Amino acid sequence: NLLSEILLRLPPDPSSLPRASLVANRWLGLVSDPGFSRRFRPHHHRNPPLLGFFESSHFEPTMDSPNRVPEGRFSYEHTGNGCFIPFGCRHGLQLIFHQSGKQLHVRDPFNGDKRRLPVPPGFDGWETPISGAVFRAAGDIQHFQVVLVGTERNNQHHTRVIARVYSSETGIWGNLMSTPLPPKASSSMDQHPTKIRMWFTISVLVGHSLYWLLTNISAATNMLDGILEFDLERQTLAVIPVPVDIANNCLSQFQVMQAEGGGLGIFFLSKFSAQLWKMETDSDGVASWVLGRTVELDKPLSLNPEEEESLIIGGFAEYNNVVFLRTPTNFFMVQLESLQFKKVSKSNSLTRYDPFESVYVAGTGIDGGHDGAEFFRNT
């Protein structure tokens, strides 16, 4: 029993359990036991490693050897015709929207299993763009939930954000929830009734809430209109305004994140300078945005402002607090607390990267991994 408790506390790196399984047959038996895997993954639920990212359907590993997952290990091919839109990854699952098929695909990259969910009425993705998020409750590796969000416009030209939640445990979609869009977004939509559609970014989980950046894609510059919050505990929707000082900027300059010290934060990018904002609540219960620190990125990233164009945000890993930044020629991962960075690969300026953070216990028979010796040969 003591040995099992010690192995449970090994780092969640991909090489940890394969190394342990090669020590002795007893260790192999312990880490290969299904009961151990059911404890290991939830134990590291809040600190999963950043295994890599998805660029469309291709998986690109980012960790160094011996923890580097073989390139393409989690890649896949779409079956069927039509447009497939990634909605992001969380808790070892990937959410993909098959627009023409009016389906959501919940995929397990470890074994390739896929669950197809019918999109409920009002979320077709054609008239009104939608987004979604997949997540598991803490400690639950059997079931998942999906939050689907979209916009709805009635005959009076009033627009609201709508949401529904799917539970794999019950197999049904919950009741419709809604909240009105702020006056800024509503007024802009009234000015352009035939073109306006609200667009959501990939979700970020902060505390017990999911957040999406909300933008009006009919505007010439895709200006940010606010932050959509879905409270998982209260099952409520709200639209939060962004800081006034940075509100009139392009969507690609913003990233919702967990603020330093906890709570909701914003990473705002202006050329090679990054501002870290935090929402704070005063003694009267009034919430407001406060600027934390400003970081100059050109020197740490060895960029030449005279030759390079501005940086663009290409993705965000919520548990590791890593932001993906790209220029027309470079692609970086930056850890926001330490400001440590890593140059990953050449940039595709048209691509959004979906980070894949999860506990991958390869080499033990868990999660469809290879045997330990093969894992180390591949890495």
Short mmCIF file of C-alpha atoms in Angstrom, two decimals:
data_model
loop_
_atom_site.label_atom_id
_atom_site.label_comp_id
_atom_site.label_asym_id
_atom_site.label_seq_id
_atom_site.Cartn_x
_atom_site.Cartn_y
_atom_site.Cartn_z
CA ASN A 1 0.00 0.00 0.00
CA LEU A 2 2.84 2.40 0.82
CA LEU A 3 4.56 1.79 -2.53
CA SER A 4 1.33 2.51 -4.38
CA GLU A 5 0.97 5.83 -2.52
CA ILE A 6 4.56 6.76 -3.42
CA LEU A 7 4.06 5.95 -7.13
CA LEU A 8 0.82 7.94 -7.10
CA ARG A 9 2.88 11.04 -6.28
CA LEU A 10 5.31 10.70 -9.17
CA PRO A 11 5.29 13.72 -11.50
CA PRO A 12 2.57 13.48 -14.19
CA ASP A 13 5.19 13.59 -16.98
CA PRO A 14 4.71 10.96 -19.73
CA SER A 15 7.98 9.19 -18.81
CA SER A 16 7.32 8.82 -15.06
CA LEU A 17 5.23 5.64 -15.03
CA PRO A 18 7.06 3.92 -17.93
CA ARG A 19 10.31 4.40 -16.00
CA ALA A 20 8.70 3.03 -12.85
CA SER A 21 7.25 0.04 -14.70
CA LEU A 22 10.74 -1.04 -15.82
CA VAL A 23 12.13 -1.22 -12.27
CA ALA A 24 10.52 -4.51 -11.24
CA ASN A 25 7.58 -6.74 -12.02
CA ARG A 26 5.87 -5.61 -8.83
CA TRP A 27 6.11 -1.96 -9.88
CA LEU A 28 4.82 -2.84 -13.35
CA GLY A 29 1.87 -4.63 -11.80
CA LEU A 30 1.02 -1.65 -9.62
CA VAL A 31 1.14 1.06 -12.30
CA SER A 32 -0.66 -1.15 -14.84
CA ASP A 33 -3.55 -1.86 -12.50
CA PRO A 34 -6.77 -0.11 -13.65
CA GLY A 35 -7.46 0.94 -10.08
CA PHE A 36 -4.14 2.80 -9.98
CA SER A 37 -4.90 4.67 -13.22
CA ARG A 38 -8.30 5.68 -11.86
CA ARG A 39 -6.44 7.37 -8.99
CA PHE A 40 -3.38 8.71 -10.83
CA ARG A 41 -5.12 10.90 -13.35
CA PRO A 42 -7.52 12.60 -10.86
CA HIS A 43 -4.63 13.08 -8.42
CA HIS A 44 -2.90 15.29 -11.03
CA HIS A 45 -6.13 16.82 -12.33
CA ARG A 46 -4.99 20.38 -11.63
CA ASN A 47 -1.38 20.14 -12.85
CA PRO A 48 -1.36 18.27 -16.17
CA PRO A 49 1.68 18.72 -18.41
CA LEU A 50 1.42 20.53 -21.74
CA LEU A 51 1.91 17.57 -24.08
CA GLY A 52 1.67 19.64 -27.27
CA PHE A 53 -0.95 21.25 -29.46
CA PHE A 54 -3.31 20.47 -32.30
CA GLU A 55 -2.90 22.38 -35.55
CA SER A 56 -6.17 21.40 -37.19
CA SER A 57 -6.12 17.59 -36.99
CA HIS A 58 -2.34 17.23 -36.65
CA PHE A 59 -0.74 16.88 -33.22
CA GLU A 60 2.61 18.57 -32.61
CA PRO A 61 4.47 17.58 -29.40
CA THR A 62 6.23 20.30 -27.41
CA MET A 63 7.92 18.52 -24.49
CA ASP A 64 11.57 17.50 -24.59
CA SER A 65 12.89 13.93 -24.39
CA PRO A 66 12.25 11.67 -22.52
CA ASN A 67 8.77 13.16 -22.10
CA ARG A 68 8.24 14.00 -25.73
CA VAL A 69 5.23 12.17 -27.15
CA PRO A 70 5.95 10.75 -30.64
CA GLU A 71 4.92 13.24 -33.32
CA GLY A 72 1.48 12.50 -34.69
CA ARG A 73 0.64 10.18 -31.76
CA PHE A 74 -2.73 11.91 -31.24
CA SER A 75 -3.32 13.08 -34.83
CA TYR A 76 -6.48 11.99 -36.62
CA GLU A 77 -8.34 12.20 -39.91
CA HIS A 78 -11.84 13.58 -40.28
CA THR A 79 -14.42 11.19 -41.67
CA GLY A 80 -17.23 12.72 -43.66
CA ASN A 81 -17.60 15.85 -45.71
CA GLY A 82 -18.03 19.40 -44.53
CA CYS A 83 -16.38 21.87 -42.20
CA PHE A 84 -14.83 20.69 -38.92
CA ILE A 85 -14.20 23.45 -36.36
CA PRO A 86 -12.07 22.72 -33.24
CA PHE A 87 -13.54 24.04 -30.00
CA GLY A 88 -10.51 23.19 -27.85
CA CYS A 89 -9.27 20.50 -25.47
CA ARG A 90 -9.68 19.95 -21.74
CA HIS A 91 -9.30 17.12 -19.22
CA GLY A 92 -7.99 14.69 -21.83
CA LEU A 93 -10.81 15.29 -24.31
CA GLN A 94 -11.11 17.24 -27.56
CA LEU A 95 -14.28 18.99 -28.77
CA ILE A 96 -14.89 19.40 -32.53
CA PHE A 97 -17.89 20.90 -34.30
CA HIS A 98 -18.96 19.20 -37.54
CA GLN A 99 -20.89 22.09 -39.04
CA SER A 100 -22.53 20.44 -42.06
CA GLY A 101 -23.37 17.31 -40.04
CA LYS A 102 -24.80 19.41 -37.17
CA GLN A 103 -22.86 17.32 -34.70
CA LEU A 104 -20.37 17.81 -31.90
CA HIS A 105 -17.58 15.25 -31.69
CA VAL A 106 -16.10 14.56 -28.26
CA ARG A 107 -12.83 12.74 -28.97
CA ASP A 108 -10.44 10.93 -26.67
CA PRO A 109 -7.00 11.45 -28.29
CA PHE A 110 -5.46 8.65 -26.23
CA ASN A 111 -7.48 5.85 -27.80
CA GLY A 112 -9.26 7.59 -30.69
CA ASP A 113 -12.74 6.96 -29.29
CA LYS A 114 -15.32 9.50 -30.41
CA ARG A 115 -18.79 10.37 -29.11
CA ARG A 116 -21.12 12.15 -31.55
CA LEU A 117 -23.66 14.55 -30.06
CA PRO A 118 -26.53 16.10 -32.06
CA VAL A 119 -26.47 19.89 -31.94
CA PRO A 120 -29.68 21.14 -30.25
CA PRO A 121 -32.08 23.51 -32.08
CA GLY A 122 -30.91 27.13 -32.26
CA PHE A 123 -27.21 26.23 -32.44
CA ASP A 124 -26.81 25.37 -36.12
CA GLY A 125 -23.61 27.37 -36.58
CA TRP A 126 -24.71 28.87 -39.89
CA GLU A 127 -26.94 31.82 -39.04
CA THR A 128 -25.25 32.38 -35.70
CA PRO A 129 -21.70 31.16 -34.98
CA ILE A 130 -21.36 29.01 -31.91
CA SER A 131 -18.63 27.77 -29.64
CA GLY A 132 -18.37 25.22 -26.89
CA ALA A 133 -16.28 23.65 -24.18
CA VAL A 134 -15.81 20.15 -22.84
CA PHE A 135 -14.85 19.37 -19.25
CA ARG A 136 -14.97 16.71 -16.55
CA ALA A 137 -15.88 17.15 -12.91
CA ALA A 138 -12.93 16.82 -10.54
CA GLY A 139 -12.09 13.17 -9.96
CA ASP A 140 -14.48 11.87 -12.64
CA ILE A 141 -12.76 10.07 -15.52
CA GLN A 142 -15.90 8.29 -16.74
CA HIS A 143 -18.24 11.15 -17.62
CA PHE A 144 -17.99 14.56 -19.25
CA GLN A 145 -20.10 17.63 -19.90
CA VAL A 146 -20.28 19.99 -22.88
CA VAL A 147 -21.29 23.65 -22.71
CA LEU A 148 -22.57 25.05 -26.01
CA VAL A 149 -22.95 28.83 -26.47
CA GLY A 150 -24.35 30.93 -29.32
CA THR A 151 -26.29 34.09 -30.10
CA GLU A 152 -29.97 34.54 -30.83
CA ARG A 153 -31.69 37.49 -32.47
CA ASN A 154 -35.47 37.95 -32.30
CA ASN A 155 -37.86 39.99 -34.44
CA GLN A 156 -37.35 43.06 -32.26
CA HIS A 157 -33.63 43.01 -33.11
CA HIS A 158 -32.76 42.25 -29.49
CA THR A 159 -29.81 39.93 -29.23
CA ARG A 160 -28.88 37.58 -26.42
CA VAL A 161 -26.31 34.92 -25.70
CA ILE A 162 -27.76 31.44 -25.23
CA ALA A 163 -26.28 28.27 -23.75
CA ARG A 164 -27.13 24.64 -23.06
CA VAL A 165 -25.24 21.91 -21.21
CA TYR A 166 -24.93 18.26 -22.21
CA SER A 167 -24.16 15.51 -19.69
CA SER A 168 -22.76 12.17 -20.84
CA GLU A 169 -24.14 10.63 -17.65
CA THR A 170 -27.76 11.44 -18.58
CA GLY A 171 -27.27 11.59 -22.36
CA ILE A 172 -29.44 14.70 -22.75
CA TRP A 173 -29.12 18.47 -23.21
CA GLY A 174 -30.26 20.65 -20.32
CA ASN A 175 -32.58 23.64 -20.41
CA LEU A 176 -31.83 26.75 -22.45
CA MET A 177 -30.09 29.59 -20.58
CA SER A 178 -29.65 33.14 -21.84
CA THR A 179 -28.34 36.60 -21.04
CA PRO A 180 -28.69 39.86 -23.06
CA LEU A 181 -25.70 41.26 -24.89
CA PRO A 182 -24.37 44.58 -23.57
CA PRO A 183 -25.64 47.83 -25.16
CA LYS A 184 -22.41 48.28 -27.13
CA ALA A 185 -22.82 44.96 -28.93
CA SER A 186 -26.58 45.36 -29.35
CA SER A 187 -26.32 48.85 -30.84
CA SER A 188 -23.65 47.77 -33.31
CA MET A 189 -25.82 44.87 -34.39
CA ASP A 190 -28.78 47.15 -34.99
CA GLN A 191 -26.66 49.28 -37.32
CA HIS A 192 -25.77 46.25 -39.46
CA PRO A 193 -28.71 43.85 -39.16
CA THR A 194 -27.75 41.74 -42.17
CA LYS A 195 -24.05 41.27 -41.45
CA ILE A 196 -23.57 41.15 -37.73
CA ARG A 197 -22.68 37.87 -36.11
CA MET A 198 -21.04 37.44 -32.74
CA TRP A 199 -17.95 35.23 -32.64
CA PHE A 200 -16.54 33.33 -29.70
CA THR A 201 -12.93 32.30 -29.12
CA ILE A 202 -11.71 29.04 -27.59
CA SER A 203 -12.85 28.83 -23.95
CA VAL A 204 -10.63 29.20 -20.89
CA LEU A 205 -11.42 27.67 -17.49
CA VAL A 206 -10.68 29.96 -14.53
CA GLY A 207 -11.86 28.78 -11.13
CA HIS A 208 -15.38 27.40 -11.54
CA SER A 209 -16.22 29.45 -14.66
CA LEU A 210 -15.66 29.13 -18.40
CA TYR A 211 -14.82 32.28 -20.37
CA TRP A 212 -14.93 33.23 -24.04
CA LEU A 213 -13.88 36.46 -25.71
CA LEU A 214 -16.87 37.91 -27.53
CA THR A 215 -16.41 39.94 -30.70
CA ASN A 216 -18.54 41.43 -33.44
CA ILE A 217 -17.12 39.95 -36.65
CA SER A 218 -18.99 42.42 -38.86
CA ALA A 219 -16.76 45.22 -37.62
CA ALA A 220 -13.91 46.00 -39.99
CA THR A 221 -11.32 45.32 -37.29
CA ASN A 222 -13.04 42.57 -35.26
CA MET A 223 -13.13 44.69 -32.11
CA LEU A 224 -13.66 42.98 -28.77
CA ASP A 225 -17.15 43.46 -27.29
CA GLY A 226 -16.73 41.73 -23.94
CA ILE A 227 -16.06 38.50 -22.09
CA LEU A 228 -18.73 35.82 -21.81
CA GLU A 229 -18.78 33.96 -18.48
CA PHE A 230 -20.52 30.65 -17.81
CA ASP A 231 -20.54 29.78 -14.11
CA LEU A 232 -20.39 25.99 -13.86
CA GLU A 233 -21.65 25.89 -10.28
CA ARG A 234 -24.54 28.34 -10.61
CA GLN A 235 -25.29 27.44 -14.24
CA THR A 236 -25.58 31.14 -15.17
CA LEU A 237 -24.40 33.36 -18.03
CA ALA A 238 -23.00 36.90 -17.85
CA VAL A 239 -21.18 39.33 -20.14
CA ILE A 240 -18.25 41.17 -18.54
CA PRO A 241 -16.88 44.41 -20.05
CA VAL A 242 -13.19 44.64 -20.85
CA PRO A 243 -10.93 47.41 -19.44
CA VAL A 244 -11.82 50.75 -21.01
CA ASP A 245 -8.17 51.61 -21.67
CA ILE A 246 -7.73 48.66 -24.04
CA ALA A 247 -11.30 48.01 -25.22
CA ASN A 248 -10.95 49.37 -28.76
CA ASN A 249 -8.44 46.83 -29.98
CA CYS A 250 -8.44 43.78 -32.20
CA LEU A 251 -9.45 40.37 -30.87
CA SER A 252 -6.05 38.82 -31.71
CA GLN A 253 -4.44 41.07 -29.07
CA PHE A 254 -6.46 39.63 -26.15
CA GLN A 255 -6.38 36.43 -24.14
CA VAL A 256 -8.50 35.55 -21.11
CA MET A 257 -6.38 33.90 -18.41
CA GLN A 258 -6.10 33.28 -14.70
CA ALA A 259 -4.66 36.38 -13.08
CA GLU A 260 -1.58 36.33 -10.90
CA GLY A 261 -2.76 35.29 -7.46
CA GLY A 262 -5.99 33.81 -8.86
CA GLY A 263 -9.17 35.21 -10.33
CA LEU A 264 -10.01 36.45 -13.82
CA GLY A 265 -7.29 38.14 -15.83
CA ILE A 266 -6.52 39.45 -19.31
CA PHE A 267 -3.31 39.20 -21.31
CA PHE A 268 -3.26 42.21 -23.67
CA LEU A 269 -0.65 42.37 -26.41
CA SER A 270 0.47 45.61 -28.04
CA LYS A 271 3.28 45.07 -30.53
CA PHE A 272 6.04 43.62 -28.31
CA SER A 273 4.60 44.75 -24.99
CA ALA A 274 2.22 42.64 -22.87
CA GLN A 275 -0.08 43.99 -20.17
CA LEU A 276 -1.43 41.67 -17.46
CA TRP A 277 -4.80 42.85 -16.10
CA LYS A 278 -6.72 41.48 -13.12
CA MET A 279 -10.33 41.89 -12.00
CA GLU A 280 -10.53 42.92 -8.36
CA THR A 281 -13.49 43.50 -6.04
CA ASP A 282 -13.48 46.39 -3.53
CA SER A 283 -14.98 46.47 -0.03
CA ASP A 284 -18.37 47.43 -1.45
CA GLY A 285 -18.43 44.40 -3.73
CA VAL A 286 -17.81 46.43 -6.90
CA ALA A 287 -15.58 44.66 -9.44
CA SER A 288 -13.16 46.59 -11.65
CA TRP A 289 -10.10 45.96 -13.81
CA VAL A 290 -6.65 46.77 -12.44
CA LEU A 291 -3.42 46.78 -14.46
CA GLY A 292 -0.86 44.48 -12.85
CA ARG A 293 2.45 44.44 -14.66
CA THR A 294 3.73 45.19 -18.13
CA VAL A 295 6.27 42.92 -19.81
CA GLU A 296 8.50 43.77 -22.75
CA LEU A 297 8.80 40.69 -24.97
CA ASP A 298 11.15 41.75 -27.76
CA LYS A 299 14.36 41.15 -25.80
CA PRO A 300 13.40 37.81 -24.15
CA LEU A 301 12.23 36.49 -27.53
CA SER A 302 15.25 37.96 -29.37
CA LEU A 303 13.03 39.83 -31.83
CA ASN A 304 14.00 42.87 -33.86
CA PRO A 305 11.13 45.39 -33.75
CA GLU A 306 12.45 47.03 -36.91
CA GLU A 307 12.24 43.81 -38.92
CA GLU A 308 9.44 41.82 -37.30
CA GLU A 309 5.76 42.62 -37.47
CA SER A 310 3.67 42.68 -34.31
CA LEU A 311 3.15 39.54 -32.29
CA ILE A 312 -0.22 37.78 -32.49
CA ILE A 313 -1.78 35.49 -29.89
CA GLY A 314 -2.20 31.98 -31.29
CA GLY A 315 -3.46 30.00 -28.30
CA PHE A 316 -3.37 29.57 -24.53
CA ALA A 317 -2.74 26.62 -22.17
CA GLU A 318 -4.82 27.35 -19.09
CA TYR A 319 -3.26 24.95 -16.55
CA ASN A 320 0.36 25.70 -17.48
CA ASN A 321 -0.37 29.42 -18.00
CA VAL A 322 1.45 29.35 -21.32
CA VAL A 323 0.53 31.71 -24.15
CA PHE A 324 1.33 30.88 -27.78
CA LEU A 325 2.68 33.88 -29.70
CA ARG A 326 3.50 34.06 -33.37
CA THR A 327 4.96 36.37 -35.97
CA PRO A 328 4.92 35.74 -39.73
CA THR A 329 8.16 33.76 -39.32
CA ASN A 330 8.33 32.54 -35.70
CA PHE A 331 6.21 30.69 -33.16
CA PHE A 332 6.84 30.82 -29.40
CA MET A 333 5.45 29.45 -26.15
CA VAL A 334 5.82 31.83 -23.19
CA GLN A 335 5.21 30.83 -19.57
CA LEU A 336 3.70 33.94 -18.01
CA GLU A 337 4.96 33.61 -14.42
CA SER A 338 8.59 32.81 -15.21
CA LEU A 339 8.65 34.41 -18.69
CA GLN A 340 10.56 31.35 -19.87
CA PHE A 341 10.01 30.86 -23.58
CA LYS A 342 10.51 28.18 -26.17
CA LYS A 343 10.66 28.52 -29.93
CA VAL A 344 8.47 25.78 -31.34
CA SER A 345 8.31 25.83 -35.12
CA LYS A 346 7.67 28.00 -38.13
CA SER A 347 4.46 29.96 -37.93
CA ASN A 348 1.32 29.55 -39.95
CA SER A 349 -0.25 32.99 -39.56
CA LEU A 350 -3.73 31.65 -40.40
CA THR A 351 -3.77 28.95 -37.72
CA ARG A 352 -5.11 28.89 -34.18
CA TYR A 353 -3.36 26.33 -32.00
CA ASP A 354 -5.28 24.14 -29.52
CA PRO A 355 -3.03 23.20 -26.57
CA PHE A 356 -3.44 19.66 -25.25
CA GLU A 357 -2.83 19.48 -21.49
CA SER A 358 -3.38 16.07 -19.95
CA VAL A 359 -1.90 13.30 -17.84
CA TYR A 360 -0.58 10.80 -20.38
CA VAL A 361 0.57 7.60 -18.73
CA ALA A 362 2.11 5.98 -21.79
CA GLY A 363 3.85 2.65 -21.62
CA THR A 364 1.68 1.10 -18.90
CA GLY A 365 -1.26 -0.06 -20.95
CA ILE A 366 -3.31 2.87 -19.63
CA ASP A 367 -4.86 5.34 -22.11
CA GLY A 368 -3.86 3.08 -24.99
CA GLY A 369 -0.15 3.84 -24.52
CA HIS A 370 2.78 1.86 -25.90
CA ASP A 371 4.89 -0.46 -23.78
CA GLY A 372 7.63 1.28 -21.81
CA ALA A 373 10.55 0.15 -23.98
CA GLU A 374 8.84 1.31 -27.18
CA PHE A 375 8.00 4.70 -25.66
CA PHE A 376 11.65 5.34 -24.82
CA ARG A 377 12.80 4.19 -28.25
CA ASN A 378 10.39 6.66 -29.89
CA THR A 379 11.56 9.53 -27.72
#
